[in-house]
PDB file of C-alpha atoms and ligand atoms in Angstrom:
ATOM      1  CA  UNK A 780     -29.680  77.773  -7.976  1.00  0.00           C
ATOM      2  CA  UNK A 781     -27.532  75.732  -6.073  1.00  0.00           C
ATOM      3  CA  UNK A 782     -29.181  72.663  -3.863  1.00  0.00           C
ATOM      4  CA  UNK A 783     -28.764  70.200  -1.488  1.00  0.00           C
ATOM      5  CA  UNK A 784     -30.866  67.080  -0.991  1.00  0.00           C
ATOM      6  CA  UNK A 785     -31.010  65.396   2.226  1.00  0.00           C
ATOM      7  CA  UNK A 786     -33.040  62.038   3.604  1.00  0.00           C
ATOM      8  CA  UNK A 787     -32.286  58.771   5.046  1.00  0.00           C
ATOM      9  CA  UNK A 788     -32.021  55.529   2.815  1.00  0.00           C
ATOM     10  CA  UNK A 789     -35.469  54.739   1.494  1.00  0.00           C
ATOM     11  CA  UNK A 790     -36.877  58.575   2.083  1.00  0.00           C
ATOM     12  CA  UNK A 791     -37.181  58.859  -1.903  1.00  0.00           C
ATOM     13  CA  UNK A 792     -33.837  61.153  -2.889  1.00  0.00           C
ATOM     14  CA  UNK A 793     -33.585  59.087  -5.863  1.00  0.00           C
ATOM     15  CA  UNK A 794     -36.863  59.291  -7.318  1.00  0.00           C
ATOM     16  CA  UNK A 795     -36.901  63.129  -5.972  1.00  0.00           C
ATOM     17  CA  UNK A 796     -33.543  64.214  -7.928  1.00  0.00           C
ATOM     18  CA  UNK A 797     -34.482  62.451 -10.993  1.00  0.00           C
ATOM     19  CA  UNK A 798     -38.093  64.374 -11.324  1.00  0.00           C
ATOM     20  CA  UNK A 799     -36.169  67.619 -10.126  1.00  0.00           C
ATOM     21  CA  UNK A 800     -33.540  67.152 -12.860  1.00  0.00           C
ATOM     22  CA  UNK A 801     -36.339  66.639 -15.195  1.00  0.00           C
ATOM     23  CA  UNK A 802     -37.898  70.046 -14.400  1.00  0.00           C
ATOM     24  CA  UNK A 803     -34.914  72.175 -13.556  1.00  0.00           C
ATOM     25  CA  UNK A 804     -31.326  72.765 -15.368  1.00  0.00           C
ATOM     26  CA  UNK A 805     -29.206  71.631 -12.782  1.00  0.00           C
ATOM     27  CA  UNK A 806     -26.036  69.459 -12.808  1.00  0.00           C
ATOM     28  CA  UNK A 807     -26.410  66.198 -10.763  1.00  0.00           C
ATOM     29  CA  UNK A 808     -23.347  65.664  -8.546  1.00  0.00           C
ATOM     30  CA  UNK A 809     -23.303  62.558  -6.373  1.00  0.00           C
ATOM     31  CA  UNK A 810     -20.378  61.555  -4.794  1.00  0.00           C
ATOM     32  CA  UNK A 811     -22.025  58.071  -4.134  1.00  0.00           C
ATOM     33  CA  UNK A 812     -21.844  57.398  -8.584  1.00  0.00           C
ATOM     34  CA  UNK A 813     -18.836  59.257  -8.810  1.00  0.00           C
ATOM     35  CA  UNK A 814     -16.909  56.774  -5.832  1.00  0.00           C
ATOM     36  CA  UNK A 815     -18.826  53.758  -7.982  1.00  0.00           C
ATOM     37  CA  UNK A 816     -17.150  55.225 -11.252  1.00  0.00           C
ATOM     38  CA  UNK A 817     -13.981  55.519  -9.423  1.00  0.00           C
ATOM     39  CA  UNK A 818     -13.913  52.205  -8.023  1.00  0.00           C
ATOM     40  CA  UNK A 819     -15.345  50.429 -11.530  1.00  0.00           C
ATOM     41  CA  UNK A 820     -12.343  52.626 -13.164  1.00  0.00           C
ATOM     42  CA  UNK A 821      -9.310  51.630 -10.453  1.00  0.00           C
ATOM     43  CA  UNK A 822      -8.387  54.992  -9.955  1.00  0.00           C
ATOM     44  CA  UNK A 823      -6.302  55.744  -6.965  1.00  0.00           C
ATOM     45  CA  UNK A 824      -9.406  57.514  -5.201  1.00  0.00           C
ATOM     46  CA  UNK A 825     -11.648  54.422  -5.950  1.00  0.00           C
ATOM     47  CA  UNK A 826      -8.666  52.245  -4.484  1.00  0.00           C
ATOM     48  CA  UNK A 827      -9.148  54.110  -1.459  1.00  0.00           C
ATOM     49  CA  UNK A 828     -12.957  54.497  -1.394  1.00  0.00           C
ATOM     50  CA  UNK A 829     -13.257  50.930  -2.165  1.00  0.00           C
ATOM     51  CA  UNK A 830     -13.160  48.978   1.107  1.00  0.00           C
ATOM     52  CA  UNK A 831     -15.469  51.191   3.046  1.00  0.00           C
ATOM     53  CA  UNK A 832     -17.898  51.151   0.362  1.00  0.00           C
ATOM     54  CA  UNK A 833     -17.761  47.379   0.426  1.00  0.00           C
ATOM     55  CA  UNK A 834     -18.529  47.232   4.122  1.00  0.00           C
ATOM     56  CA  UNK A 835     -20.873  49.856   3.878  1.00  0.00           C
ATOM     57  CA  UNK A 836     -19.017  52.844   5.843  1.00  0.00           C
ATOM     58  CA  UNK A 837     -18.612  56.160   5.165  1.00  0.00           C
ATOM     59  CA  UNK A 838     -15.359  57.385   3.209  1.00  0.00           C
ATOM     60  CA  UNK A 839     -12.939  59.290   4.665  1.00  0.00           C
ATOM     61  CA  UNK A 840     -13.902  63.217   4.503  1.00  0.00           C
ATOM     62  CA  UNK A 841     -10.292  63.989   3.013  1.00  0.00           C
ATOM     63  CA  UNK A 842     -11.346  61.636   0.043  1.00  0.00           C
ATOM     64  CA  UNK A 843     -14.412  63.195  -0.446  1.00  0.00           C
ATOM     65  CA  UNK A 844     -12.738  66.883  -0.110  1.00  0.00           C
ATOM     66  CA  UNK A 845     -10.366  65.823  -3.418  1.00  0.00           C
ATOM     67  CA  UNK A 846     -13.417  64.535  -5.727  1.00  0.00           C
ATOM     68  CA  UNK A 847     -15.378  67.506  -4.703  1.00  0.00           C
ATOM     69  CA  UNK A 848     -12.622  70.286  -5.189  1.00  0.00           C
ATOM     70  CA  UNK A 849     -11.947  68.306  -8.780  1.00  0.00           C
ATOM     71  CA  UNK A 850     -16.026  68.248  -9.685  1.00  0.00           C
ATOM     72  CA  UNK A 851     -16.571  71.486  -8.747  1.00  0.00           C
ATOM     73  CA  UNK A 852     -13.642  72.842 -10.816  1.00  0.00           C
ATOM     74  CA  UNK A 853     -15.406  72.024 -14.387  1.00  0.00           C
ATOM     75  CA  UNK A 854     -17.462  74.319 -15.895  1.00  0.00           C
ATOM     76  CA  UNK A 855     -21.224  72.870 -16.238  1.00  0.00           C
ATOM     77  CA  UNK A 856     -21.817  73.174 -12.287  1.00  0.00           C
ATOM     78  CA  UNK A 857     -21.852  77.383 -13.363  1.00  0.00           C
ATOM     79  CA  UNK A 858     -25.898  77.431 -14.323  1.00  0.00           C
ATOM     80  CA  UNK A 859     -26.488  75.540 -10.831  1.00  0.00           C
ATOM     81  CA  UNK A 860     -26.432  72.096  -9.363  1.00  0.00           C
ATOM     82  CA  UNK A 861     -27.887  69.547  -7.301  1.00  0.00           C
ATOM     83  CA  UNK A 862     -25.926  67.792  -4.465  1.00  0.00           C
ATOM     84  CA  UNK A 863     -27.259  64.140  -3.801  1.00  0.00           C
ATOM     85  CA  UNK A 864     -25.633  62.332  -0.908  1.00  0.00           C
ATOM     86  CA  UNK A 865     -23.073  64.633   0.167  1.00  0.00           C
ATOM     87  CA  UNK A 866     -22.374  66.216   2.497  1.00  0.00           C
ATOM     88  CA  UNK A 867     -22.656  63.542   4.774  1.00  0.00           C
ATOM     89  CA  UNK A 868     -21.201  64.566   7.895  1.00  0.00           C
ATOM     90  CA  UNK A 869     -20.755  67.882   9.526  1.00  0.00           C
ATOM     91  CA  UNK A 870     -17.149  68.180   8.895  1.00  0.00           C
ATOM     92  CA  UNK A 871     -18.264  67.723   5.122  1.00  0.00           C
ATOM     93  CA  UNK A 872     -20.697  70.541   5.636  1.00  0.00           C
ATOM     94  CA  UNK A 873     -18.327  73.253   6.669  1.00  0.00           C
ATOM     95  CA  UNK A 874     -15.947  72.107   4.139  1.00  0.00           C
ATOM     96  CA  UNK A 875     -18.133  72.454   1.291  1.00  0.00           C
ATOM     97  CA  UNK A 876     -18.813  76.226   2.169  1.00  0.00           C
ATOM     98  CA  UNK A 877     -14.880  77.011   2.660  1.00  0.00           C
ATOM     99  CA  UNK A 878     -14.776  75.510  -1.431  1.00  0.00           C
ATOM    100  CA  UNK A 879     -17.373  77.282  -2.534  1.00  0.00           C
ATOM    101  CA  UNK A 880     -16.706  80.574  -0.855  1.00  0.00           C
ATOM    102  CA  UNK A 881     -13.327  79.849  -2.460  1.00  0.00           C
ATOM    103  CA  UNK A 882     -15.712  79.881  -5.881  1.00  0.00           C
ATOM    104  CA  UNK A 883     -17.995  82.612  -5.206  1.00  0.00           C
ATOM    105  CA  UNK A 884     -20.682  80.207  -4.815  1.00  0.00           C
ATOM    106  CA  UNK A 885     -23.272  79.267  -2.296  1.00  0.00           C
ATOM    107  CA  UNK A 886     -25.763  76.976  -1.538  1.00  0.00           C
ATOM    108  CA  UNK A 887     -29.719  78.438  -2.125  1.00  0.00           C
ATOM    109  CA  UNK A 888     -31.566  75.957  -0.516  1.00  0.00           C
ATOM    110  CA  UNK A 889     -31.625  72.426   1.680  1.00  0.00           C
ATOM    111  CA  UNK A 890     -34.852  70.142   1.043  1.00  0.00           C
ATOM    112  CA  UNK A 891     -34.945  67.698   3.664  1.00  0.00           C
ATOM    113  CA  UNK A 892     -36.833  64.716   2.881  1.00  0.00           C
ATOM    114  CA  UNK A 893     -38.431  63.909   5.898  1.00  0.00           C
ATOM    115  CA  UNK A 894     -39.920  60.676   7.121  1.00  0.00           C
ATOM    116  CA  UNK A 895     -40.311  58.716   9.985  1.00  0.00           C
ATOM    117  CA  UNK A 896     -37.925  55.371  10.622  1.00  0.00           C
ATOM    118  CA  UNK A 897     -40.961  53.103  11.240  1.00  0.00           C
ATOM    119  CA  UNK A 898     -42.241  54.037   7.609  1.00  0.00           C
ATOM    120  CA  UNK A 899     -38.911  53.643   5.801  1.00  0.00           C
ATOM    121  CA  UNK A 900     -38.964  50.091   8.309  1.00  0.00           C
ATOM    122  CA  UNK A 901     -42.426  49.051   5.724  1.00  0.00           C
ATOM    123  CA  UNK A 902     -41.110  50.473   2.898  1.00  0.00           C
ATOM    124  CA  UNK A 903     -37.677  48.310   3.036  1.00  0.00           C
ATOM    125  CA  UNK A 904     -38.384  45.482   4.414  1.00  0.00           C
ATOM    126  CA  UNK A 905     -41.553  45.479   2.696  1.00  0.00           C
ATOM    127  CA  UNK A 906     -39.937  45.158  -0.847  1.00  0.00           C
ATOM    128  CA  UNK A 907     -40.714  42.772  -3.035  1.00  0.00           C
ATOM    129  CA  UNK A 908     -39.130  42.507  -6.326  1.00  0.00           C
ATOM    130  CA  UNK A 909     -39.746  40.162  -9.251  1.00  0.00           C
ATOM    131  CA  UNK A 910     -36.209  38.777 -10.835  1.00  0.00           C
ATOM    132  CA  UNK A 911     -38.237  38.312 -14.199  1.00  0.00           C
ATOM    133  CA  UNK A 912     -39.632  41.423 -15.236  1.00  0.00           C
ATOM    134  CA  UNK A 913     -38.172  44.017 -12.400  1.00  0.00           C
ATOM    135  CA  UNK A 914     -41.529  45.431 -11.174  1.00  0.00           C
ATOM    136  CA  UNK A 915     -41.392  46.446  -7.760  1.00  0.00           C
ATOM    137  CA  UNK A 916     -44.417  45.886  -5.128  1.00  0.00           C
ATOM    138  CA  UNK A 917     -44.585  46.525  -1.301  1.00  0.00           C
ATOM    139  CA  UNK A 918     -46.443  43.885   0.898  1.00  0.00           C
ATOM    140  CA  UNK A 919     -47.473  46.550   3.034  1.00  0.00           C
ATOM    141  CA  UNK A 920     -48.419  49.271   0.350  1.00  0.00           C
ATOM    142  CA  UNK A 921     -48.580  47.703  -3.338  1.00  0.00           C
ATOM    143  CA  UNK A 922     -48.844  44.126  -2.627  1.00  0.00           C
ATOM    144  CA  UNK A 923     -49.236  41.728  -6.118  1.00  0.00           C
ATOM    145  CA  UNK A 924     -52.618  40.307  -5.991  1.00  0.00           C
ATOM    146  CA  UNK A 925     -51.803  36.945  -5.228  1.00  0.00           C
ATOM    147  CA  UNK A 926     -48.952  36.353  -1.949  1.00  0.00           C
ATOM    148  CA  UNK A 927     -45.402  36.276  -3.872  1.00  0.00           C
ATOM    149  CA  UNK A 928     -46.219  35.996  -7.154  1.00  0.00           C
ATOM    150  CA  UNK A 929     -45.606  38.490  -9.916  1.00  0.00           C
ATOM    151  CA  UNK A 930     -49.028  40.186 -11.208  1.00  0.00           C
ATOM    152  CA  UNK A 931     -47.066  40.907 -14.918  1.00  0.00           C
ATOM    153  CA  UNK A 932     -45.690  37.519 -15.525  1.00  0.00           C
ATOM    154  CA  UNK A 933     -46.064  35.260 -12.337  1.00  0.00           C
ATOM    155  CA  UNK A 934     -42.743  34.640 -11.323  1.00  0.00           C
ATOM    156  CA  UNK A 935     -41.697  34.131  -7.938  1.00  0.00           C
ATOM    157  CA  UNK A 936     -40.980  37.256  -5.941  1.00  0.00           C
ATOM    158  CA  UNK A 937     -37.970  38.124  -4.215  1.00  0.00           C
ATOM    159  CA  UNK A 938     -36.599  40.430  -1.539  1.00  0.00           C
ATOM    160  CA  UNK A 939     -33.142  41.863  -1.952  1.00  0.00           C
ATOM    161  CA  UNK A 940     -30.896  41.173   0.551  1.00  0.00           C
ATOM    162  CA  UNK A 941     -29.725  44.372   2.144  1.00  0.00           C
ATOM    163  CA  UNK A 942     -33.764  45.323   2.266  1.00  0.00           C
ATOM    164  CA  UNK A 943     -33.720  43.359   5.713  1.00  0.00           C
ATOM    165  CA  UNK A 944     -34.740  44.898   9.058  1.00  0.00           C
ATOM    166  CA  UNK A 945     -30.690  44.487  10.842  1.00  0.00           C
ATOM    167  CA  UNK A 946     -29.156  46.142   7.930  1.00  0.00           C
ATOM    168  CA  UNK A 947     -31.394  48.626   7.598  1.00  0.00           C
ATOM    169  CA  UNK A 948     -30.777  50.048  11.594  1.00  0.00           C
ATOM    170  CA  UNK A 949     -27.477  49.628  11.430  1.00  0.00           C
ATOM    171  CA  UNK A 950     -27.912  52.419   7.747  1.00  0.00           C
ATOM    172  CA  UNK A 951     -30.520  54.229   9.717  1.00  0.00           C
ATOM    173  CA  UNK A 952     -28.310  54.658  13.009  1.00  0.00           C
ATOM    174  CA  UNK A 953     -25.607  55.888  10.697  1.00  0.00           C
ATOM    175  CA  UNK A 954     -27.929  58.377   9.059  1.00  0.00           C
ATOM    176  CA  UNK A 955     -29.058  59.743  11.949  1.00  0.00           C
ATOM    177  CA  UNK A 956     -25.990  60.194  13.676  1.00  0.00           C
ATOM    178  CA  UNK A 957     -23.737  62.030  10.733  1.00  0.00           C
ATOM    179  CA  UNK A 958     -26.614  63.428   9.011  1.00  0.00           C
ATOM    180  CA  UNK A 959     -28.565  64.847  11.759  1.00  0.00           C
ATOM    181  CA  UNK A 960     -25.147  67.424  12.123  1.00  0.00           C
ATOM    182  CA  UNK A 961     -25.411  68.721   8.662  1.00  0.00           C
ATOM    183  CA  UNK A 962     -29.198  69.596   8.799  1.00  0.00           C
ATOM    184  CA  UNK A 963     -28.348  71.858  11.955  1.00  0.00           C
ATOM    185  CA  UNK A 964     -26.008  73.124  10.337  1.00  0.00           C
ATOM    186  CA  UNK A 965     -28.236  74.620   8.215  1.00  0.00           C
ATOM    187  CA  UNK A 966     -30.759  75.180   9.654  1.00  0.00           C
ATOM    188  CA  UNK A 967     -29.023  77.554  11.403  1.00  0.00           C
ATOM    189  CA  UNK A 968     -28.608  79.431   8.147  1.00  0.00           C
ATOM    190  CA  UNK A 969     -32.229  78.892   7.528  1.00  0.00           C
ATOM    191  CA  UNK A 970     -31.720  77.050   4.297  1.00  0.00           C
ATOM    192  CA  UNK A 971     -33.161  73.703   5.423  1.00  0.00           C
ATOM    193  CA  UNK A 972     -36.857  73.076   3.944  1.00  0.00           C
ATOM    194  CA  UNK A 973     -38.728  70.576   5.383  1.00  0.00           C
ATOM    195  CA  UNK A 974     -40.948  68.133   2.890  1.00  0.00           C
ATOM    196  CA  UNK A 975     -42.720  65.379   4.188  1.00  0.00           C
ATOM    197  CA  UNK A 976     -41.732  62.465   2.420  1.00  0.00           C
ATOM    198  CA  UNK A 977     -44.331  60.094   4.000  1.00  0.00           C
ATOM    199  CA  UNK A 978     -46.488  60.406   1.044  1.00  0.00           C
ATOM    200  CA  UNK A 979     -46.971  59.533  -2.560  1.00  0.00           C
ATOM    201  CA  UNK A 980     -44.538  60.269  -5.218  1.00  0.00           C
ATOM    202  CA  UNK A 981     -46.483  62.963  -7.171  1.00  0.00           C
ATOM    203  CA  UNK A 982     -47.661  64.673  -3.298  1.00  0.00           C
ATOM    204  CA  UNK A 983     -44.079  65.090  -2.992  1.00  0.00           C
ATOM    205  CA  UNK A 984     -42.475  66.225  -5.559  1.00  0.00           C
ATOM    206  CA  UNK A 985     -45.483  68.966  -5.701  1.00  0.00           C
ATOM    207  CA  UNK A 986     -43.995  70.495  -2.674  1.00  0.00           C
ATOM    208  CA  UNK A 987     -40.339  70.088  -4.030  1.00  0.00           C
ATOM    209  CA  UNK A 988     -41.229  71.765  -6.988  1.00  0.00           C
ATOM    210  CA  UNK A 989     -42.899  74.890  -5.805  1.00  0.00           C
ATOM    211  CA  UNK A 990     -40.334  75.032  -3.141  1.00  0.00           C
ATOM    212  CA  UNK A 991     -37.598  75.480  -6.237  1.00  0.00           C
ATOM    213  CA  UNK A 992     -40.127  77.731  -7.812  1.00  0.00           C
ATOM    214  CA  UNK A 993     -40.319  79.979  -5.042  1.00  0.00           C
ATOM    215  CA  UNK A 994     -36.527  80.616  -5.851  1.00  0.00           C
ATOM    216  CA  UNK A 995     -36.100  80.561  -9.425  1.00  0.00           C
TER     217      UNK A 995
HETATM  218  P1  AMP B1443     -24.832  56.421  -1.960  1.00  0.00           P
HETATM  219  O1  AMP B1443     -25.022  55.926  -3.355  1.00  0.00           O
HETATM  220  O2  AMP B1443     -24.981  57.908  -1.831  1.00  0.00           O
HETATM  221  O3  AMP B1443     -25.680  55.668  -0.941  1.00  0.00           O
HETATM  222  O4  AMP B1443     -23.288  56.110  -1.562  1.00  0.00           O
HETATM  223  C1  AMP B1443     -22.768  54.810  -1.601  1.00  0.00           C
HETATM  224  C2  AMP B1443     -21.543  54.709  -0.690  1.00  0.00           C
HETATM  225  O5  AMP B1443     -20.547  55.637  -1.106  1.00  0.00           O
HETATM  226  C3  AMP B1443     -21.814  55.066   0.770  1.00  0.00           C
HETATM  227  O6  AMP B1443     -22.264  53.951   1.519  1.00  0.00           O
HETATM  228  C4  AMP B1443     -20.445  55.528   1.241  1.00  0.00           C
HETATM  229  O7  AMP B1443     -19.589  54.418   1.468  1.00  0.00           O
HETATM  230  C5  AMP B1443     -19.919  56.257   0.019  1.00  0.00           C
HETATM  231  N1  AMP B1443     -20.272  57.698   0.017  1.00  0.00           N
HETATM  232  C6  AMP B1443     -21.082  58.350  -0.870  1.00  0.00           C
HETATM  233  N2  AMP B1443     -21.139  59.654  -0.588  1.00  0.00           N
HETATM  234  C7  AMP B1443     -20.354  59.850   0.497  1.00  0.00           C
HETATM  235  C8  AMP B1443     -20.016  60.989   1.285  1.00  0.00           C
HETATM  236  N3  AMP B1443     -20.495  62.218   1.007  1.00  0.00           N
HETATM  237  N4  AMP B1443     -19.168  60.793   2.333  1.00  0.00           N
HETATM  238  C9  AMP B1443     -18.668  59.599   2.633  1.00  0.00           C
HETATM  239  N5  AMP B1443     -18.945  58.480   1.950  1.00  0.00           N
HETATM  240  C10 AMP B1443     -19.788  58.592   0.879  1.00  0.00           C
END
């Protein structure tokens, strides 16, 4: 089983591959920790990959084509995998199926995390995080019990500072207008499953995981 998971910053892919790696034997590939290990590393892809990361742009498809082409070549991603953050654009999209046709592989299924801007809006800007023990409240949908304080140990809440309402359009306009490519894209190959990710956690991943059932 070979998947892709798709959703704009804030829509939950995190939390979503982490409880589907949990449950199914798939290979995590994301090319966003493998440009971090690159960059951390100094190797001549994370020299390149480095200053768009920093100002928060997208890095260039022929980069992306090279890491890919080199993941895909090892042997674990046989039994199946799971492709977080990539592709990213349509150009990455049509790529991806001239490697893998290359491979004799293909991609099963799309889950699209869906979920409205003006909720990811509260769920970012909403965050609250305390610097002492790292629990995480939303003012909007877990507030602590009393205004910016921690409930564990009382500290002082803070907010991070790329969880603020200008960053997050300018990250939202940029999702919508590479990613929205790469879910027509297939779509049109009717491999895109819709999941509304307005909900809780567990509601979620309910419908995730007996999506991935259905094709086991
Ligand atoms: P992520 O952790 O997926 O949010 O990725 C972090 C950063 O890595 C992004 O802001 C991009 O600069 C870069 N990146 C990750 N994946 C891709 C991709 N498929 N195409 C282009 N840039 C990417």
């Amino acid at each position: 089983m070979n998947l892709l998971i798709i959703g704009a910053p804030g829509a939950g892919k995190g939390t979503m591959s982490e409880l589907i790696l949990k449950n199914f034997p798939l290979v995590h590939v994301s090319t966003g920790d493998m440009l971090r290990a690159a960059v951390k590393n100094g190797t001549p892809v994370g020299l390149k990959a480095q200053e768009y990361m920093n100002k928060g742009e997208l890095v260039p498809d022929e980069v992306i084509h090279d890491i890919i082409v080199e993941r895909l070549s090892q042997d674990d991603i046989d039994n199946g995998f799971l492709f977080d953050g990539y592709p990213r654009t349509g150009a990455q999209a049509v790529d991806l199926d001239a490697i893998l046709n290359e491979l004799g592989k293909k991609i099963d299924c799309v889950i699209n995390l869906d979920i409205a801007d003006e909720e990811l809006i509260k769920r970012i800007t909403g965050r609250r995080l305390c610097p002492n023990c790292g629990e995480i409240y939303n003012i909007y949908f877990f507030p602590p019990k009393e205004e910016g304080k921690c409930d564990k140990c009382g500290a002082d809440l803070i907010q991070r500072k790329d969880d603020n309402l200008d960053s997050l359009k300018v990250r939202l306009g940029e999702y919508h207008k590479n990613t929205q490519p790469v879910i027509e894209y297939y779509e049109a190959m009717d491999l895109v499953k819709q999941v509304d990710a307005s909900r809780a956690i567990e509601e979620v991943f309910a419908d995730v995981k007996s999506i991935l059932e259905g094709l086991c």
